[in-house]
């Protein structure tokens, strides 16, 4: 006799951006390991990036099928092959990118009509708002994945509903109403929905918010023990399943080395050998995610801040920004790489982040506080040096620094929206970076206590995904609920 999950099919539709696609690929494996048929729909570019990981999962017997849909780049005014947010030549093209996503509704629905088993639910990124309409047509539940924590959800919700931010000056801190803790923000630190800057996608964001709240439920890349009071509060307003940290559902070493990029395993050995030569817990790993494009001035502050900290470090240098050549020129002219070669390593392009973070030589993570990176730092039991940039990253910083007590900020004060990085004013200074690194790496009481708390959190994260752990149980509950819904429809 087959199990309850044999005949159900979860359709996964990620947003085309590494920070959104990577956790969805982990999610595919998580549900498939529990017997659910998974259909994941990717564009050709993402299919190339993730094919090795998915093929390995399929070869190991997991019921995952990868289907491709053409991304209408040119129809939406994007360069050919530009199919993911990180591949946009300029973030001014973000409205075109979201238009292209809207155009995917019809071809995706054609795919859904042919699926066997028929779809039981769609788990989609919240930004794919048209899936609300599709789920109504196919009479299946829509489960939203927005890649953030319950803390962020609740803060955003309470500000959005109370509109408290509308009547305060830009730089004046205000307390977010109805939270379990006293949490302050300024308007300048809020995500785009509440702090749009010069954005032209406000209407799109409102639509996302509306369809997100109308959805049947939400899967959250977090675990209950990390933010229990916020999970409980958020559950009062939404059906929520915390099923993370999603990065921990992959224990295949090649999957970890190739996470987000098939190619990278080639270089991994080189980085790991370098780390092998360093003292335990001594290295700072600095990476600002997949989308941030630092201005040259900010890159210089970061590089010099790391150098002046006198700790060994790895710095990931992104090569996709319009100013990459300028940054390379600075590195060359200053002989920066030569100068730091005894204790610093620059990685250009994509770094195998989760692999690096798992190395025992790494003692601190300088992060932009993207939620995936934040959680990956938590899973590795590392204290963090926080430099939030855009989106909800200031909220993630608050969670890490104030609530969890495992991070120290570099002093960023305001969101720098994607595409606005080149505005001339200097935002974060090298001595803020150096000071934060020194506090995190400090061998005294403060540093030791922070390290201890970070380590304990890492252990809790691991326990949550073990059999019987909170995230394992939540994943099973979701599967059961969807299976029951399907049965009662028959
Ligand atoms: N990442 C990586 N190597 C890089 C840059 C990013 O592996 O060089 C991964 C990182 O581990 C995380 C994701 O890409 O899983 C970035 O997501 P996050 O939410 O942290 O930030 P975003 O890129 O969305 O700003």
mmCIF file of C-alpha atoms in Angstrom, residues 75-398:
data_model
loop_
_atom_site.group_PDB
_atom_site.id
_atom_site.type_symbol
_atom_site.label_atom_id
_atom_site.label_comp_id
_atom_site.label_asym_id
_atom_site.label_seq_id
_atom_site.Cartn_x
_atom_site.Cartn_y
_atom_site.Cartn_z
ATOM 1 C CA UNK A 75 10.275 40.369 -25.027
ATOM 2 C CA UNK A 76 10.608 42.288 -21.738
ATOM 3 C CA UNK A 77 13.473 44.485 -22.959
ATOM 4 C CA UNK A 78 16.296 42.594 -21.242
ATOM 5 C CA UNK A 79 19.513 41.443 -22.893
ATOM 6 C CA UNK A 80 19.367 37.880 -24.252
ATOM 7 C CA UNK A 81 20.153 35.279 -21.603
ATOM 8 C CA UNK A 82 19.489 37.694 -18.764
ATOM 9 C CA UNK A 83 17.282 35.408 -16.699
ATOM 10 C CA UNK A 84 18.183 36.024 -13.085
ATOM 11 C CA UNK A 85 18.307 39.168 -10.940
ATOM 12 C CA UNK A 86 22.054 38.775 -10.441
ATOM 13 C CA UNK A 87 22.617 38.779 -14.211
ATOM 14 C CA UNK A 88 20.927 42.152 -14.806
ATOM 15 C CA UNK A 89 23.501 44.549 -16.289
ATOM 16 C CA UNK A 90 21.836 47.340 -14.311
ATOM 17 C CA UNK A 91 19.245 47.254 -11.557
ATOM 18 C CA UNK A 92 17.383 50.011 -13.421
ATOM 19 C CA UNK A 93 16.063 47.048 -15.415
ATOM 20 C CA UNK A 94 14.266 45.575 -12.383
ATOM 21 C CA UNK A 95 10.793 46.605 -13.686
ATOM 22 C CA UNK A 96 11.573 44.789 -16.979
ATOM 23 C CA UNK A 97 12.677 41.747 -15.007
ATOM 24 C CA UNK A 98 9.403 41.649 -13.097
ATOM 25 C CA UNK A 99 7.468 42.169 -16.360
ATOM 26 C CA UNK A 100 9.215 39.126 -17.798
ATOM 27 C CA UNK A 101 8.116 37.151 -14.735
ATOM 28 C CA UNK A 102 4.509 38.247 -15.290
ATOM 29 C CA UNK A 103 4.717 36.934 -18.864
ATOM 30 C CA UNK A 104 5.492 33.467 -17.514
ATOM 31 C CA UNK A 105 1.940 32.839 -16.327
ATOM 32 C CA UNK A 106 0.590 31.398 -19.582
ATOM 33 C CA UNK A 107 3.464 29.038 -20.413
ATOM 34 C CA UNK A 108 3.661 27.861 -16.799
ATOM 35 C CA UNK A 109 -0.075 27.115 -16.762
ATOM 36 C CA UNK A 110 0.345 25.062 -19.945
ATOM 37 C CA UNK A 111 2.994 23.031 -18.108
ATOM 38 C CA UNK A 112 0.750 22.595 -15.058
ATOM 39 C CA UNK A 113 -2.138 21.246 -17.193
ATOM 40 C CA UNK A 114 0.039 18.357 -18.358
ATOM 41 C CA UNK A 115 1.439 17.332 -14.987
ATOM 42 C CA UNK A 116 1.073 13.809 -13.719
ATOM 43 C CA UNK A 117 0.380 13.423 -10.796
ATOM 44 C CA UNK A 118 -1.727 16.587 -11.025
ATOM 45 C CA UNK A 119 -0.439 19.439 -8.850
ATOM 46 C CA UNK A 120 -1.470 19.265 -5.192
ATOM 47 C CA UNK A 121 -0.239 22.743 -4.343
ATOM 48 C CA UNK A 122 2.083 25.414 -5.632
ATOM 49 C CA UNK A 123 4.924 26.541 -3.410
ATOM 50 C CA UNK A 124 6.032 29.744 -5.027
ATOM 51 C CA UNK A 125 8.181 32.683 -4.232
ATOM 52 C CA UNK A 126 5.991 35.509 -2.990
ATOM 53 C CA UNK A 127 7.175 37.699 -5.880
ATOM 54 C CA UNK A 128 5.449 35.425 -8.407
ATOM 55 C CA UNK A 129 2.132 37.078 -7.635
ATOM 56 C CA UNK A 130 0.212 35.685 -10.631
ATOM 57 C CA UNK A 131 0.322 32.209 -9.109
ATOM 58 C CA UNK A 132 -2.558 33.403 -6.891
ATOM 59 C CA UNK A 133 -4.745 33.489 -9.993
ATOM 60 C CA UNK A 134 -3.321 30.184 -11.245
ATOM 61 C CA UNK A 135 -4.020 28.413 -7.946
ATOM 62 C CA UNK A 136 -7.625 29.633 -8.058
ATOM 63 C CA UNK A 137 -7.959 28.255 -11.609
ATOM 64 C CA UNK A 138 -6.467 24.890 -10.664
ATOM 65 C CA UNK A 139 -8.260 24.882 -7.288
ATOM 66 C CA UNK A 140 -5.127 24.103 -5.335
ATOM 67 C CA UNK A 141 -3.604 25.807 -2.299
ATOM 68 C CA UNK A 142 -0.945 28.423 -2.788
ATOM 69 C CA UNK A 143 1.890 28.244 -0.294
ATOM 70 C CA UNK A 144 4.163 31.236 -0.329
ATOM 71 C CA UNK A 145 7.870 31.174 0.296
ATOM 72 C CA UNK A 146 9.354 34.562 0.961
ATOM 73 C CA UNK A 147 12.760 33.577 2.209
ATOM 74 C CA UNK A 148 12.622 35.630 5.401
ATOM 75 C CA UNK A 149 12.247 35.042 9.132
ATOM 76 C CA UNK A 150 9.071 35.280 11.233
ATOM 77 C CA UNK A 151 10.699 38.217 13.018
ATOM 78 C CA UNK A 152 10.896 40.097 9.709
ATOM 79 C CA UNK A 153 7.386 39.081 8.755
ATOM 80 C CA UNK A 154 5.975 40.349 12.009
ATOM 81 C CA UNK A 155 7.942 43.603 12.053
ATOM 82 C CA UNK A 156 6.921 44.353 8.462
ATOM 83 C CA UNK A 157 3.311 43.443 9.125
ATOM 84 C CA UNK A 158 3.019 45.518 12.283
ATOM 85 C CA UNK A 159 4.548 48.581 10.659
ATOM 86 C CA UNK A 160 2.483 48.141 7.500
ATOM 87 C CA UNK A 161 -0.781 47.814 9.446
ATOM 88 C CA UNK A 162 -0.103 50.544 12.029
ATOM 89 C CA UNK A 163 1.476 52.921 9.475
ATOM 90 C CA UNK A 164 3.565 54.201 12.370
ATOM 91 C CA UNK A 165 6.455 55.047 10.033
ATOM 92 C CA UNK A 166 4.380 57.481 8.002
ATOM 93 C CA UNK A 167 4.459 60.199 10.611
ATOM 94 C CA UNK A 168 8.064 60.127 11.736
ATOM 95 C CA UNK A 169 11.070 61.947 10.344
ATOM 96 C CA UNK A 170 13.356 59.805 8.178
ATOM 97 C CA UNK A 171 16.154 59.453 10.729
ATOM 98 C CA UNK A 172 14.102 59.405 13.921
ATOM 99 C CA UNK A 173 13.936 55.986 15.590
ATOM 100 C CA UNK A 174 10.464 54.631 16.416
ATOM 101 C CA UNK A 175 9.365 51.529 18.320
ATOM 102 C CA UNK A 176 7.574 48.878 16.293
ATOM 103 C CA UNK A 177 4.183 48.235 17.921
ATOM 104 C CA UNK A 178 3.001 44.907 19.375
ATOM 105 C CA UNK A 179 6.241 42.942 19.295
ATOM 106 C CA UNK A 180 7.550 40.621 22.029
ATOM 107 C CA UNK A 181 10.629 42.902 22.413
ATOM 108 C CA UNK A 182 11.238 46.629 22.250
ATOM 109 C CA UNK A 183 12.555 47.019 18.717
ATOM 110 C CA UNK A 184 13.474 50.346 17.132
ATOM 111 C CA UNK A 185 14.066 51.292 13.533
ATOM 112 C CA UNK A 186 14.310 54.452 11.523
ATOM 113 C CA UNK A 187 12.333 54.729 8.322
ATOM 114 C CA UNK A 188 15.603 54.729 6.377
ATOM 115 C CA UNK A 189 16.282 51.177 7.521
ATOM 116 C CA UNK A 190 13.019 49.651 6.361
ATOM 117 C CA UNK A 191 12.522 47.361 3.380
ATOM 118 C CA UNK A 192 11.270 48.676 0.029
ATOM 119 C CA UNK A 193 7.566 48.127 0.730
ATOM 120 C CA UNK A 194 7.796 50.623 3.614
ATOM 121 C CA UNK A 195 10.684 52.709 2.334
ATOM 122 C CA UNK A 196 10.526 52.777 -1.466
ATOM 123 C CA UNK A 197 13.192 55.405 -2.208
ATOM 124 C CA UNK A 198 13.006 56.303 -5.876
ATOM 125 C CA UNK A 199 11.584 52.896 -6.795
ATOM 126 C CA UNK A 200 9.201 52.482 -9.690
ATOM 127 C CA UNK A 201 7.944 49.091 -8.556
ATOM 128 C CA UNK A 202 5.734 50.242 -5.669
ATOM 129 C CA UNK A 203 2.546 48.903 -7.327
ATOM 130 C CA UNK A 204 4.227 45.558 -7.860
ATOM 131 C CA UNK A 205 5.250 45.388 -4.194
ATOM 132 C CA UNK A 206 1.705 46.147 -3.031
ATOM 133 C CA UNK A 207 0.408 43.353 -5.261
ATOM 134 C CA UNK A 208 2.987 40.970 -3.780
ATOM 135 C CA UNK A 209 1.951 41.920 -0.258
ATOM 136 C CA UNK A 210 -1.745 41.449 -1.055
ATOM 137 C CA UNK A 211 -1.356 38.031 -2.666
ATOM 138 C CA UNK A 212 1.094 36.944 0.034
ATOM 139 C CA UNK A 213 -1.494 37.551 2.709
ATOM 140 C CA UNK A 214 -4.283 35.890 0.768
ATOM 141 C CA UNK A 215 -2.224 32.713 0.327
ATOM 142 C CA UNK A 216 -3.213 29.481 2.054
ATOM 143 C CA UNK A 217 -0.039 29.492 4.081
ATOM 144 C CA UNK A 218 3.646 30.228 4.208
ATOM 145 C CA UNK A 219 6.781 28.131 4.475
ATOM 146 C CA UNK A 220 9.527 29.930 6.334
ATOM 147 C CA UNK A 221 13.246 29.279 6.118
ATOM 148 C CA UNK A 222 13.762 29.436 9.862
ATOM 149 C CA UNK A 223 13.444 27.152 12.854
ATOM 150 C CA UNK A 224 11.208 27.575 15.862
ATOM 151 C CA UNK A 225 13.923 27.569 18.516
ATOM 152 C CA UNK A 226 15.618 30.533 16.826
ATOM 153 C CA UNK A 227 12.697 32.920 17.205
ATOM 154 C CA UNK A 228 9.916 31.067 19.033
ATOM 155 C CA UNK A 229 8.050 34.114 20.352
ATOM 156 C CA UNK A 230 7.970 35.634 16.878
ATOM 157 C CA UNK A 231 6.854 32.367 15.295
ATOM 158 C CA UNK A 232 4.022 32.123 17.843
ATOM 159 C CA UNK A 233 2.911 35.708 17.233
ATOM 160 C CA UNK A 234 3.091 35.364 13.468
ATOM 161 C CA UNK A 235 1.055 32.129 13.615
ATOM 162 C CA UNK A 236 -1.822 34.161 15.028
ATOM 163 C CA UNK A 237 -2.158 35.893 11.661
ATOM 164 C CA UNK A 238 -0.901 33.288 9.188
ATOM 165 C CA UNK A 239 -0.618 29.553 8.562
ATOM 166 C CA UNK A 240 3.116 29.087 9.021
ATOM 167 C CA UNK A 241 5.465 26.160 8.707
ATOM 168 C CA UNK A 242 9.081 26.808 9.748
ATOM 169 C CA UNK A 243 11.038 24.181 7.840
ATOM 170 C CA UNK A 244 14.571 25.550 7.943
ATOM 171 C CA UNK A 245 17.432 26.071 8.003
ATOM 172 C CA UNK A 246 17.034 24.817 4.446
ATOM 173 C CA UNK A 247 20.811 24.780 3.885
ATOM 174 C CA UNK A 248 21.064 21.972 6.438
ATOM 175 C CA UNK A 249 18.917 19.596 4.396
ATOM 176 C CA UNK A 250 21.884 19.031 2.060
ATOM 177 C CA UNK A 251 24.645 16.890 3.431
ATOM 178 C CA UNK A 252 26.107 15.726 0.132
ATOM 179 C CA UNK A 253 29.608 17.218 -0.031
ATOM 180 C CA UNK A 254 29.422 17.946 -3.761
ATOM 181 C CA UNK A 255 26.043 19.652 -3.302
ATOM 182 C CA UNK A 256 27.604 21.851 -0.641
ATOM 183 C CA UNK A 257 30.632 22.691 -2.806
ATOM 184 C CA UNK A 258 28.446 23.431 -5.844
ATOM 185 C CA UNK A 259 25.690 25.242 -3.970
ATOM 186 C CA UNK A 260 24.280 27.879 -6.299
ATOM 187 C CA UNK A 261 26.858 27.283 -9.001
ATOM 188 C CA UNK A 262 27.758 24.031 -10.744
ATOM 189 C CA UNK A 263 31.213 25.222 -11.682
ATOM 190 C CA UNK A 264 32.686 26.121 -8.381
ATOM 191 C CA UNK A 265 33.928 22.829 -7.048
ATOM 192 C CA UNK A 266 37.000 23.316 -9.246
ATOM 193 C CA UNK A 267 38.296 26.043 -6.966
ATOM 194 C CA UNK A 268 36.982 24.776 -3.650
ATOM 195 C CA UNK A 269 40.056 22.674 -2.895
ATOM 196 C CA UNK A 270 42.291 25.699 -3.286
ATOM 197 C CA UNK A 271 40.255 27.714 -0.738
ATOM 198 C CA UNK A 272 39.990 24.824 1.671
ATOM 199 C CA UNK A 273 43.756 24.205 1.534
ATOM 200 C CA UNK A 274 44.332 27.857 2.305
ATOM 201 C CA UNK A 275 41.980 27.615 5.286
ATOM 202 C CA UNK A 276 43.742 24.426 6.452
ATOM 203 C CA UNK A 277 46.903 26.495 6.883
ATOM 204 C CA UNK A 278 45.220 28.941 9.293
ATOM 205 C CA UNK A 279 44.673 28.721 13.040
ATOM 206 C CA UNK A 280 41.303 27.479 14.267
ATOM 207 C CA UNK A 281 38.686 30.223 14.575
ATOM 208 C CA UNK A 282 41.054 32.931 13.303
ATOM 209 C CA UNK A 283 39.702 33.814 9.833
ATOM 210 C CA UNK A 284 37.053 36.383 8.903
ATOM 211 C CA UNK A 285 34.996 35.356 5.887
ATOM 212 C CA UNK A 286 33.553 38.470 4.187
ATOM 213 C CA UNK A 287 30.888 38.114 1.514
ATOM 214 C CA UNK A 288 28.015 40.430 0.727
ATOM 215 C CA UNK A 289 25.694 38.025 -1.064
ATOM 216 C CA UNK A 290 24.804 37.535 -4.696
ATOM 217 C CA UNK A 291 23.200 40.879 -5.570
ATOM 218 C CA UNK A 292 25.083 43.642 -3.719
ATOM 219 C CA UNK A 293 27.256 45.734 -5.982
ATOM 220 C CA UNK A 294 29.435 47.861 -3.756
ATOM 221 C CA UNK A 295 30.553 51.259 -4.949
ATOM 222 C CA UNK A 296 34.309 51.463 -5.407
ATOM 223 C CA UNK A 297 34.588 53.771 -2.382
ATOM 224 C CA UNK A 298 32.739 51.257 -0.188
ATOM 225 C CA UNK A 299 34.777 48.357 -1.523
ATOM 226 C CA UNK A 300 37.962 50.222 -0.561
ATOM 227 C CA UNK A 301 36.648 50.822 2.965
ATOM 228 C CA UNK A 302 35.835 47.129 3.270
ATOM 229 C CA UNK A 303 39.202 45.983 1.953
ATOM 230 C CA UNK A 304 41.128 48.394 4.182
ATOM 231 C CA UNK A 305 38.930 47.652 7.191
ATOM 232 C CA UNK A 306 39.761 43.970 6.820
ATOM 233 C CA UNK A 307 43.442 44.714 6.338
ATOM 234 C CA UNK A 308 43.583 46.983 9.392
ATOM 235 C CA UNK A 309 41.844 44.401 11.573
ATOM 236 C CA UNK A 310 45.053 42.339 11.386
ATOM 237 C CA UNK A 311 43.074 39.075 11.293
ATOM 238 C CA UNK A 312 43.383 36.607 8.425
ATOM 239 C CA UNK A 313 40.474 37.019 6.007
ATOM 240 C CA UNK A 314 38.758 35.841 2.855
ATOM 241 C CA UNK A 315 37.079 38.586 0.842
ATOM 242 C CA UNK A 316 34.664 37.705 -1.954
ATOM 243 C CA UNK A 317 34.948 40.255 -4.778
ATOM 244 C CA UNK A 318 31.910 40.335 -7.039
ATOM 245 C CA UNK A 319 32.618 40.667 -10.727
ATOM 246 C CA UNK A 320 29.135 41.610 -11.947
ATOM 247 C CA UNK A 321 28.945 45.319 -11.069
ATOM 248 C CA UNK A 322 29.505 48.070 -13.632
ATOM 249 C CA UNK A 323 32.512 49.222 -11.558
ATOM 250 C CA UNK A 324 34.294 45.835 -11.409
ATOM 251 C CA UNK A 325 37.116 47.097 -13.618
ATOM 252 C CA UNK A 326 37.580 50.133 -11.394
ATOM 253 C CA UNK A 327 37.786 47.893 -8.325
ATOM 254 C CA UNK A 328 40.315 45.620 -10.032
ATOM 255 C CA UNK A 329 42.340 48.682 -11.000
ATOM 256 C CA UNK A 330 42.450 49.792 -7.372
ATOM 257 C CA UNK A 331 43.501 46.312 -6.214
ATOM 258 C CA UNK A 332 46.301 46.315 -8.794
ATOM 259 C CA UNK A 333 47.534 49.872 -8.288
ATOM 260 C CA UNK A 334 47.536 49.557 -4.495
ATOM 261 C CA UNK A 335 49.175 46.139 -4.767
ATOM 262 C CA UNK A 336 46.492 45.131 -2.303
ATOM 263 C CA UNK A 337 46.586 41.425 -3.083
ATOM 264 C CA UNK A 338 50.379 41.385 -2.827
ATOM 265 C CA UNK A 339 50.267 43.406 0.405
ATOM 266 C CA UNK A 340 47.865 41.047 2.154
ATOM 267 C CA UNK A 341 49.031 37.796 0.614
ATOM 268 C CA UNK A 342 50.328 36.311 3.868
ATOM 269 C CA UNK A 343 46.956 36.494 5.546
ATOM 270 C CA UNK A 344 44.312 37.467 3.020
ATOM 271 C CA UNK A 345 42.653 35.681 0.111
ATOM 272 C CA UNK A 346 40.444 37.289 -2.531
ATOM 273 C CA UNK A 347 37.846 35.100 -4.215
ATOM 274 C CA UNK A 348 36.477 36.535 -7.440
ATOM 275 C CA UNK A 349 32.931 35.798 -8.521
ATOM 276 C CA UNK A 350 31.146 32.986 -6.708
ATOM 277 C CA UNK A 351 32.461 31.529 -3.446
ATOM 278 C CA UNK A 352 31.383 28.135 -2.053
ATOM 279 C CA UNK A 353 30.021 29.954 0.986
ATOM 280 C CA UNK A 354 28.470 27.146 3.010
ATOM 281 C CA UNK A 355 31.589 25.037 2.530
ATOM 282 C CA UNK A 356 33.858 27.873 3.676
ATOM 283 C CA UNK A 357 31.673 28.691 6.676
ATOM 284 C CA UNK A 358 31.889 25.060 7.785
ATOM 285 C CA UNK A 359 35.705 25.166 7.998
ATOM 286 C CA UNK A 360 37.010 25.276 11.576
ATOM 287 C CA UNK A 361 39.531 28.034 10.708
ATOM 288 C CA UNK A 362 36.675 30.502 10.130
ATOM 289 C CA UNK A 363 35.933 32.456 13.293
ATOM 290 C CA UNK A 364 33.682 35.272 12.102
ATOM 291 C CA UNK A 365 31.374 36.060 9.197
ATOM 292 C CA UNK A 366 31.170 39.575 7.800
ATOM 293 C CA UNK A 367 27.783 39.517 6.104
ATOM 294 C CA UNK A 368 25.304 41.828 4.383
ATOM 295 C CA UNK A 369 22.607 40.034 6.401
ATOM 296 C CA UNK A 370 20.743 38.524 3.484
ATOM 297 C CA UNK A 371 18.520 35.995 5.237
ATOM 298 C CA UNK A 372 20.178 32.942 3.662
ATOM 299 C CA UNK A 373 23.632 34.149 4.629
ATOM 300 C CA UNK A 374 22.456 35.065 8.111
ATOM 301 C CA UNK A 375 21.022 31.587 8.647
ATOM 302 C CA UNK A 376 24.095 29.943 7.137
ATOM 303 C CA UNK A 377 26.220 31.872 9.643
ATOM 304 C CA UNK A 378 23.902 30.761 12.452
ATOM 305 C CA UNK A 379 24.097 27.123 11.312
ATOM 306 C CA UNK A 380 27.884 27.282 11.331
ATOM 307 C CA UNK A 381 27.792 28.534 14.908
ATOM 308 C CA UNK A 382 29.619 31.744 13.985
ATOM 309 C CA UNK A 383 29.434 35.234 15.437
ATOM 310 C CA UNK A 384 28.718 37.818 12.757
ATOM 311 C CA UNK A 385 29.915 41.242 11.700
ATOM 312 C CA UNK A 386 26.838 42.831 10.197
ATOM 313 C CA UNK A 387 26.674 45.242 7.291
ATOM 314 C CA UNK A 388 23.057 45.338 6.121
ATOM 315 C CA UNK A 389 22.469 46.883 2.714
ATOM 316 C CA UNK A 390 19.050 46.551 1.115
ATOM 317 C CA UNK A 391 15.694 44.792 1.391
ATOM 318 C CA UNK A 392 14.935 43.476 4.881
ATOM 319 C CA UNK A 393 18.599 43.222 5.849
ATOM 320 C CA UNK A 394 18.437 45.816 8.647
ATOM 321 C CA UNK A 395 15.717 43.683 10.219
ATOM 322 C CA UNK A 396 17.933 40.602 10.032
ATOM 323 C CA UNK A 397 20.760 42.599 11.596
ATOM 324 C CA UNK A 398 18.461 43.594 14.469
#
